[in-house]
């Protein structure tokens, strides 16, 4: 929230937006607003109702009610934060992509990163070693998660065809988030509100539980040039995952798949192994010269897992695998012998105590012997 930091961001990153960390906002809120610490008071409930309002007009109207009921404008900290509301209130961030992040996650990620590797008694020297171990552990877990995402099939729970493509392309974590929205969409129903040309507007509300005062969510659906839809909750524009309101309309329109434009590449399994041109990294470079890339290793592991699953069911596979491994062992032994032959300096070329002491143009002498003071050191 430092003014100098905000000004610097405007100059260095003119096309970006600066968002305050929600975790720190909540922390300071409890410190500066005594009413937040009252367990039986109404202020916390009314405050979060205002904080989670859907649009700017409603947000400003609810703020006025807070001021009338609790005199929030008389609290110096709250008044200052209201002036800076475009940096932290969700209503002012609708449509700005943040990948679903609302906090800096610096403290949380650091604690998780070093958990089990360092503590308050760790010395600086040991910290360097433990840091390397923590980094290796993080990479190992990431590799395992990538392998599981690439080589395991997610559990389809809804029976809807809308989960097929996300289940095929999303990572396991992102698919879990998508599945939560798809399951939640069953609780909603869209009522046609208006139609202008190819655009149909639906008012999506809960099938049960919404009172008559609830205005629901407005979905604009267009199928003129491929299927597209926008929701006033702006979840897709903010996090990159379709909201349950749009999914409810897709289900009503009996779509058999999620339009490709709504499956962002950044959330897919192969996103990590593609260059800007969209070509997998395993296919870049000369054949056989790019080395044992992670993509290649995971590909081999996937094939080996598939073969292992069939070993008990098919004697033919066992026979072919035995032949393959026998030939591979012979090839490995041959390559070992070739590497030994090509050692640059052979042991027969080195004679004991006969290392050269002179090289043309260079004179190498023994180091000077400096006598030390006191009694000579004993050889241990």
Short mmCIF file of C-alpha atoms in Angstrom, two decimals:
data_model
loop_
_atom_site.label_atom_id
_atom_site.label_comp_id
_atom_site.label_asym_id
_atom_site.label_seq_id
_atom_site.Cartn_x
_atom_site.Cartn_y
_atom_site.Cartn_z
CA UNK A 1 0.00 0.00 0.00
CA UNK A 2 3.06 2.22 -0.07
CA UNK A 3 2.49 5.29 -2.28
CA UNK A 4 5.98 5.10 -3.77
CA UNK A 5 5.37 1.46 -4.73
CA UNK A 6 2.08 2.29 -6.45
CA UNK A 7 3.66 5.14 -8.40
CA UNK A 8 6.57 2.91 -9.46
CA UNK A 9 4.17 0.23 -10.71
CA UNK A 10 2.31 2.80 -12.82
CA UNK A 11 5.57 3.80 -14.51
CA UNK A 12 7.18 0.37 -14.92
CA UNK A 13 4.03 -1.71 -15.54
CA UNK A 14 1.55 0.75 -17.09
CA UNK A 15 -0.74 -1.97 -18.46
CA UNK A 16 -1.11 -3.91 -15.20
CA UNK A 17 -3.20 -3.44 -12.08
CA UNK A 18 -1.93 -3.39 -8.52
CA UNK A 19 -3.99 -5.47 -6.11
CA UNK A 20 -3.60 -5.45 -2.34
CA UNK A 21 -3.19 -8.77 -0.54
CA UNK A 22 -6.53 -9.90 0.93
CA UNK A 23 -4.76 -11.71 3.79
CA UNK A 24 -3.08 -8.52 4.96
CA UNK A 25 -6.31 -6.54 4.53
CA UNK A 26 -8.13 -8.94 6.86
CA UNK A 27 -5.26 -8.86 9.34
CA UNK A 28 -5.31 -5.05 9.54
CA UNK A 29 -9.11 -4.99 9.59
CA UNK A 30 -9.19 -6.93 12.85
CA UNK A 31 -6.50 -4.65 14.31
CA UNK A 32 -8.12 -1.32 13.35
CA UNK A 33 -11.85 -2.08 13.59
CA UNK A 34 -12.83 -3.20 17.11
CA UNK A 35 -16.31 -4.28 15.94
CA UNK A 36 -14.68 -7.11 13.93
CA UNK A 37 -13.56 -8.68 17.21
CA UNK A 38 -17.08 -8.84 18.64
CA UNK A 39 -18.22 -12.42 18.18
CA UNK A 40 -21.90 -11.61 18.80
CA UNK A 41 -22.03 -8.39 16.78
CA UNK A 42 -23.67 -7.88 13.39
CA UNK A 43 -20.83 -5.87 11.88
CA UNK A 44 -18.72 -8.82 10.58
CA UNK A 45 -21.75 -10.27 8.74
CA UNK A 46 -22.74 -6.90 7.27
CA UNK A 47 -19.13 -6.11 6.38
CA UNK A 48 -18.63 -9.33 4.38
CA UNK A 49 -22.02 -8.87 2.74
CA UNK A 50 -20.76 -5.50 1.49
CA UNK A 51 -17.35 -6.91 0.56
CA UNK A 52 -18.85 -9.68 -1.60
CA UNK A 53 -21.33 -7.50 -3.51
CA UNK A 54 -21.57 -8.32 -7.20
CA UNK A 55 -21.13 -4.95 -8.89
CA UNK A 56 -19.84 -1.44 -8.25
CA UNK A 57 -23.23 0.27 -7.88
CA UNK A 58 -24.41 -2.28 -5.31
CA UNK A 59 -21.04 -2.06 -3.54
CA UNK A 60 -21.30 1.71 -3.10
CA UNK A 61 -24.92 1.45 -1.97
CA UNK A 62 -24.04 -1.15 0.67
CA UNK A 63 -21.12 0.98 1.85
CA UNK A 64 -23.58 3.81 2.47
CA UNK A 65 -25.66 1.48 4.63
CA UNK A 66 -22.57 0.48 6.63
CA UNK A 67 -21.80 4.15 7.23
CA UNK A 68 -25.35 4.86 8.42
CA UNK A 69 -25.56 1.83 10.69
CA UNK A 70 -22.01 1.67 12.09
CA UNK A 71 -20.52 5.10 11.18
CA UNK A 72 -17.80 3.30 9.26
CA UNK A 73 -16.73 6.54 7.61
CA UNK A 74 -15.62 7.82 11.02
CA UNK A 75 -13.03 5.05 11.33
CA UNK A 76 -9.77 6.48 9.95
CA UNK A 77 -8.45 3.15 8.64
CA UNK A 78 -11.73 2.14 6.99
CA UNK A 79 -12.10 5.58 5.41
CA UNK A 80 -8.60 5.37 3.98
CA UNK A 81 -9.24 1.86 2.62
CA UNK A 82 -12.51 3.00 1.06
CA UNK A 83 -10.58 5.61 -0.90
CA UNK A 84 -8.28 2.82 -2.13
CA UNK A 85 -11.13 0.38 -2.85
CA UNK A 86 -10.17 -0.11 -6.50
CA UNK A 87 -7.07 -1.97 -5.27
CA UNK A 88 -8.80 -4.64 -3.17
CA UNK A 89 -12.62 -4.77 -3.26
CA UNK A 90 -13.74 -7.68 -5.54
CA UNK A 91 -16.45 -5.65 -7.32
CA UNK A 92 -13.73 -3.43 -8.81
CA UNK A 93 -11.72 -6.42 -10.02
CA UNK A 94 -14.38 -8.20 -12.04
CA UNK A 95 -13.05 -8.97 -15.50
CA UNK A 96 -9.39 -8.62 -14.50
CA UNK A 97 -7.55 -11.94 -14.79
CA UNK A 98 -5.79 -12.93 -11.55
CA UNK A 99 -5.80 -16.74 -11.94
CA UNK A 100 -8.01 -16.87 -8.85
CA UNK A 101 -5.32 -15.42 -6.55
CA UNK A 102 -6.33 -12.76 -4.02
CA UNK A 103 -3.28 -12.78 -1.74
CA UNK A 104 0.45 -12.50 -2.29
CA UNK A 105 0.78 -16.05 -0.85
CA UNK A 106 4.33 -15.14 0.12
CA UNK A 107 4.08 -16.15 3.75
CA UNK A 108 1.99 -19.26 3.10
CA UNK A 109 4.20 -20.53 0.27
CA UNK A 110 7.45 -19.96 2.17
CA UNK A 111 6.19 -21.81 5.23
CA UNK A 112 5.05 -24.73 3.11
CA UNK A 113 8.29 -24.73 1.11
CA UNK A 114 10.58 -25.04 4.15
CA UNK A 115 8.29 -27.14 6.31
CA UNK A 116 10.28 -30.13 7.62
CA UNK A 117 13.65 -28.80 6.38
CA UNK A 118 14.53 -25.81 8.58
CA UNK A 119 13.60 -24.51 11.99
CA UNK A 120 14.62 -21.69 14.31
CA UNK A 121 17.81 -23.55 15.31
CA UNK A 122 19.07 -24.11 11.75
CA UNK A 123 22.44 -22.44 11.19
CA UNK A 124 23.16 -20.36 8.09
CA UNK A 125 25.52 -23.04 6.75
CA UNK A 126 22.95 -25.79 7.25
CA UNK A 127 20.26 -23.56 5.74
CA UNK A 128 22.04 -23.57 2.37
CA UNK A 129 22.13 -27.39 2.33
CA UNK A 130 18.53 -27.68 3.50
CA UNK A 131 17.41 -25.18 0.90
CA UNK A 132 18.81 -27.41 -1.86
CA UNK A 133 17.01 -30.39 -0.34
CA UNK A 134 13.73 -28.45 -0.11
CA UNK A 135 14.08 -27.36 -3.73
CA UNK A 136 14.77 -30.93 -4.87
CA UNK A 137 11.75 -32.14 -2.88
CA UNK A 138 9.50 -29.50 -4.48
CA UNK A 139 10.67 -30.48 -7.96
CA UNK A 140 10.15 -34.16 -7.18
CA UNK A 141 6.57 -33.56 -6.03
CA UNK A 142 5.89 -31.42 -9.08
CA UNK A 143 7.24 -34.16 -11.32
CA UNK A 144 5.07 -36.77 -9.62
CA UNK A 145 1.97 -34.58 -9.94
CA UNK A 146 2.69 -33.97 -13.63
CA UNK A 147 3.14 -37.69 -14.21
CA UNK A 148 -0.13 -38.53 -12.46
CA UNK A 149 -1.97 -35.87 -14.46
CA UNK A 150 -0.58 -37.18 -17.76
CA UNK A 151 -1.00 -40.87 -17.11
CA UNK A 152 -4.10 -41.30 -14.96
CA UNK A 153 -7.74 -40.96 -15.84
CA UNK A 154 -9.86 -38.65 -13.67
CA UNK A 155 -13.01 -39.94 -12.04
CA UNK A 156 -16.09 -38.73 -13.89
CA UNK A 157 -18.79 -38.12 -11.30
CA UNK A 158 -21.59 -36.15 -12.97
CA UNK A 159 -22.36 -38.25 -16.03
CA UNK A 160 -22.51 -35.04 -18.06
CA UNK A 161 -20.72 -34.90 -21.44
CA UNK A 162 -19.48 -31.46 -20.42
CA UNK A 163 -16.85 -33.05 -18.16
CA UNK A 164 -15.25 -35.18 -20.91
CA UNK A 165 -12.93 -32.62 -22.54
CA UNK A 166 -11.87 -30.92 -19.28
CA UNK A 167 -11.12 -34.37 -17.84
CA UNK A 168 -8.95 -35.12 -20.86
CA UNK A 169 -7.00 -31.86 -21.01
CA UNK A 170 -6.97 -30.24 -17.55
CA UNK A 171 -4.44 -31.04 -14.83
CA UNK A 172 -5.88 -32.94 -11.89
CA UNK A 173 -6.00 -29.84 -9.67
CA UNK A 174 -7.77 -27.65 -12.22
CA UNK A 175 -10.16 -30.44 -13.15
CA UNK A 176 -11.13 -30.67 -9.48
CA UNK A 177 -12.01 -26.95 -9.48
CA UNK A 178 -13.99 -27.33 -12.71
CA UNK A 179 -15.83 -30.36 -11.32
CA UNK A 180 -16.90 -28.34 -8.26
CA UNK A 181 -18.52 -25.78 -10.56
CA UNK A 182 -20.12 -28.45 -12.74
CA UNK A 183 -21.61 -30.17 -9.70
CA UNK A 184 -22.80 -26.80 -8.41
CA UNK A 185 -24.50 -26.04 -11.73
CA UNK A 186 -27.12 -28.71 -10.97
CA UNK A 187 -28.57 -26.39 -8.34
CA UNK A 188 -29.29 -23.64 -10.90
CA UNK A 189 -31.79 -23.07 -13.66
CA UNK A 190 -31.80 -20.41 -16.37
CA UNK A 191 -34.97 -18.58 -17.38
CA UNK A 192 -34.98 -16.81 -20.74
CA UNK A 193 -35.01 -13.07 -20.09
CA UNK A 194 -34.70 -11.56 -23.56
CA UNK A 195 -33.46 -12.26 -27.08
CA UNK A 196 -31.87 -9.78 -29.48
CA UNK A 197 -30.62 -11.24 -32.76
CA UNK A 198 -28.35 -14.18 -31.98
CA UNK A 199 -27.92 -13.18 -28.32
CA UNK A 200 -30.15 -14.74 -25.70
CA UNK A 201 -30.07 -13.47 -22.12
CA UNK A 202 -30.85 -15.90 -19.29
CA UNK A 203 -31.55 -15.10 -15.67
CA UNK A 204 -29.90 -17.94 -13.74
CA UNK A 205 -31.07 -18.56 -10.19
CA UNK A 206 -31.04 -21.41 -7.71
CA UNK A 207 -33.76 -23.98 -8.21
CA UNK A 208 -34.44 -23.78 -4.48
CA UNK A 209 -33.37 -21.41 -1.76
CA UNK A 210 -33.27 -18.04 -3.59
CA UNK A 211 -35.82 -15.58 -2.27
CA UNK A 212 -37.90 -13.37 -4.52
CA UNK A 213 -35.58 -10.42 -3.89
CA UNK A 214 -32.58 -12.27 -5.30
CA UNK A 215 -31.83 -11.01 -8.80
CA UNK A 216 -29.76 -14.06 -9.79
CA UNK A 217 -27.08 -13.90 -12.50
CA UNK A 218 -27.47 -12.67 -16.05
CA UNK A 219 -25.96 -14.87 -18.78
CA UNK A 220 -25.60 -13.66 -22.37
CA UNK A 221 -25.52 -16.69 -24.70
CA UNK A 222 -24.54 -16.45 -28.38
CA UNK A 223 -24.28 -19.35 -30.83
CA UNK A 224 -23.90 -17.43 -34.11
CA UNK A 225 -20.14 -18.01 -34.54
CA UNK A 226 -19.41 -20.91 -32.26
CA UNK A 227 -20.85 -20.95 -28.76
CA UNK A 228 -19.93 -18.13 -26.40
CA UNK A 229 -21.36 -17.00 -23.08
CA UNK A 230 -20.64 -14.34 -20.48
CA UNK A 231 -21.82 -14.13 -16.88
CA UNK A 232 -22.06 -11.04 -14.71
CA UNK A 233 -20.10 -12.86 -11.99
CA UNK A 234 -17.04 -12.72 -14.33
CA UNK A 235 -15.53 -15.88 -12.85
CA UNK A 236 -14.09 -17.05 -16.17
CA UNK A 237 -12.59 -13.63 -16.92
CA UNK A 238 -11.04 -13.53 -13.43
CA UNK A 239 -9.91 -17.13 -12.80
CA UNK A 240 -10.03 -18.81 -16.22
CA UNK A 241 -12.57 -21.47 -15.15
CA UNK A 242 -16.20 -21.51 -16.23
CA UNK A 243 -18.71 -20.65 -13.51
CA UNK A 244 -21.65 -22.83 -12.53
CA UNK A 245 -24.11 -20.29 -13.95
CA UNK A 246 -22.76 -20.61 -17.50
CA UNK A 247 -22.48 -24.39 -17.12
CA UNK A 248 -26.14 -24.51 -16.11
CA UNK A 249 -27.07 -22.74 -19.36
CA UNK A 250 -24.79 -25.03 -21.38
CA UNK A 251 -26.57 -28.00 -19.85
CA UNK A 252 -29.97 -26.54 -20.68
CA UNK A 253 -28.84 -25.97 -24.28
CA UNK A 254 -27.78 -29.63 -24.33
CA UNK A 255 -24.19 -28.97 -25.38
CA UNK A 256 -22.09 -32.13 -25.69
CA UNK A 257 -18.74 -30.47 -25.08
CA UNK A 258 -17.13 -27.36 -23.65
CA UNK A 259 -16.24 -24.86 -26.41
CA UNK A 260 -12.50 -24.89 -27.05
CA UNK A 261 -12.17 -21.18 -26.24
CA UNK A 262 -13.07 -21.92 -22.61
CA UNK A 263 -10.27 -24.45 -22.02
CA UNK A 264 -7.26 -22.22 -21.40
CA UNK A 265 -3.92 -23.76 -22.38
CA UNK A 266 -2.33 -22.54 -19.14
CA UNK A 267 -4.50 -25.05 -17.20
CA UNK A 268 -3.82 -28.04 -19.47
CA UNK A 269 -1.53 -31.00 -18.86
CA UNK A 270 0.82 -30.18 -21.75
CA UNK A 271 1.14 -26.44 -21.04
CA UNK A 272 4.49 -26.91 -19.32
CA UNK A 273 6.00 -28.77 -22.29
CA UNK A 274 5.02 -26.41 -25.07
CA UNK A 275 6.90 -23.47 -26.53
CA UNK A 276 5.22 -20.25 -27.67
CA UNK A 277 4.56 -21.80 -31.07
CA UNK A 278 2.55 -24.58 -29.45
CA UNK A 279 5.02 -27.37 -30.32
CA UNK A 280 5.84 -29.86 -27.55
CA UNK A 281 9.38 -29.44 -26.26
CA UNK A 282 10.06 -33.13 -26.86
CA UNK A 283 9.87 -32.52 -30.62
CA UNK A 284 12.17 -29.51 -30.71
CA UNK A 285 15.77 -29.88 -31.84
CA UNK A 286 17.57 -32.59 -33.77
CA UNK A 287 16.33 -36.11 -33.30
CA UNK A 288 18.35 -37.88 -30.64
CA UNK A 289 20.30 -34.78 -29.57
CA UNK A 290 17.92 -33.18 -27.10
CA UNK A 291 18.77 -35.63 -24.31
CA UNK A 292 16.56 -37.34 -21.77
CA UNK A 293 13.98 -34.59 -21.35
CA UNK A 294 11.31 -34.89 -18.62
CA UNK A 295 8.69 -35.30 -21.36
CA UNK A 296 10.54 -38.32 -22.76
CA UNK A 297 11.01 -39.87 -19.32
CA UNK A 298 7.32 -39.56 -18.45
CA UNK A 299 6.34 -40.93 -21.85
CA UNK A 300 8.50 -44.02 -21.29
CA UNK A 301 7.17 -44.42 -17.73
CA UNK A 302 3.59 -44.28 -19.02
CA UNK A 303 4.27 -47.00 -21.59
CA UNK A 304 6.02 -49.15 -19.00
CA UNK A 305 3.08 -48.79 -16.60
CA UNK A 306 0.65 -49.86 -19.33
CA UNK A 307 2.79 -52.92 -20.11
CA UNK A 308 3.13 -53.85 -16.43
CA UNK A 309 -0.65 -53.86 -16.03
CA UNK A 310 -0.95 -56.52 -18.76
CA UNK A 311 1.90 -58.82 -17.67
CA UNK A 312 -0.30 -61.09 -15.58
CA UNK A 313 -2.92 -61.40 -18.29
CA UNK A 314 -0.91 -62.18 -21.43
CA UNK A 315 2.02 -64.63 -21.80
CA UNK A 316 2.83 -63.19 -25.22
CA UNK A 317 3.56 -59.77 -23.70
CA UNK A 318 5.78 -61.38 -21.06
CA UNK A 319 7.75 -63.23 -23.77
CA UNK A 320 8.19 -60.09 -25.90
CA UNK A 321 9.25 -58.08 -22.87
CA UNK A 322 11.84 -60.69 -21.90
CA UNK A 323 13.31 -60.59 -25.43
CA UNK A 324 13.39 -56.80 -25.39
CA UNK A 325 15.13 -56.57 -22.01
CA UNK A 326 17.68 -59.25 -23.02
CA UNK A 327 18.64 -57.25 -26.10
CA UNK A 328 18.69 -54.04 -24.09
CA UNK A 329 21.04 -55.49 -21.46
CA UNK A 330 23.49 -56.59 -24.20
CA UNK A 331 23.34 -53.08 -25.71
CA UNK A 332 23.97 -51.43 -22.33
CA UNK A 333 27.02 -53.62 -21.66
CA UNK A 334 28.40 -52.84 -25.11
CA UNK A 335 27.99 -49.09 -24.55
CA UNK A 336 29.79 -49.36 -21.20
CA UNK A 337 32.78 -51.03 -22.88
CA UNK A 338 32.88 -48.34 -25.58
CA UNK A 339 32.95 -45.59 -22.98
CA UNK A 340 35.87 -47.25 -21.18
CA UNK A 341 37.89 -47.50 -24.41
CA UNK A 342 37.54 -43.78 -25.07
CA UNK A 343 38.89 -42.60 -21.71
CA UNK A 344 41.19 -39.61 -22.59
CA UNK A 345 44.14 -40.52 -20.32
CA UNK A 346 45.02 -44.19 -19.84
CA UNK A 347 46.55 -45.45 -16.62
CA UNK A 348 49.55 -46.94 -18.55
CA UNK A 349 50.53 -43.46 -19.66
CA UNK A 350 51.07 -42.26 -16.10
CA UNK A 351 54.22 -43.36 -14.26
CA UNK A 352 54.62 -42.94 -10.54
CA UNK A 353 56.73 -39.93 -9.50
CA UNK A 354 57.41 -39.05 -13.15
CA UNK A 355 55.07 -36.12 -13.72
CA UNK A 356 56.64 -33.40 -15.91
CA UNK A 357 58.11 -30.49 -14.01
CA UNK A 358 58.76 -28.28 -17.03
CA UNK A 359 56.64 -27.15 -19.93
CA UNK A 360 58.12 -25.05 -22.76
CA UNK A 361 57.92 -21.41 -21.72
CA UNK A 362 56.71 -22.25 -18.21
CA UNK A 363 58.92 -23.00 -15.21
CA UNK A 364 57.23 -24.86 -12.37
CA UNK A 365 59.08 -24.93 -9.05
CA UNK A 366 58.27 -26.40 -5.68
CA UNK A 367 56.63 -23.93 -3.28
CA UNK A 368 58.90 -22.11 -0.85
CA UNK A 369 59.21 -23.68 2.56
CA UNK A 370 58.47 -21.24 5.36
CA UNK A 371 59.66 -22.16 8.82
CA UNK A 372 56.99 -21.78 11.47
CA UNK A 373 57.65 -20.40 14.93
CA UNK A 374 57.62 -22.63 17.96
CA UNK A 375 57.64 -26.36 18.22
CA UNK A 376 57.14 -28.29 14.94
CA UNK A 377 53.69 -29.77 14.52
CA UNK A 378 53.35 -33.46 15.20
CA UNK A 379 52.06 -35.67 12.47
CA UNK A 380 48.77 -37.16 13.63
#
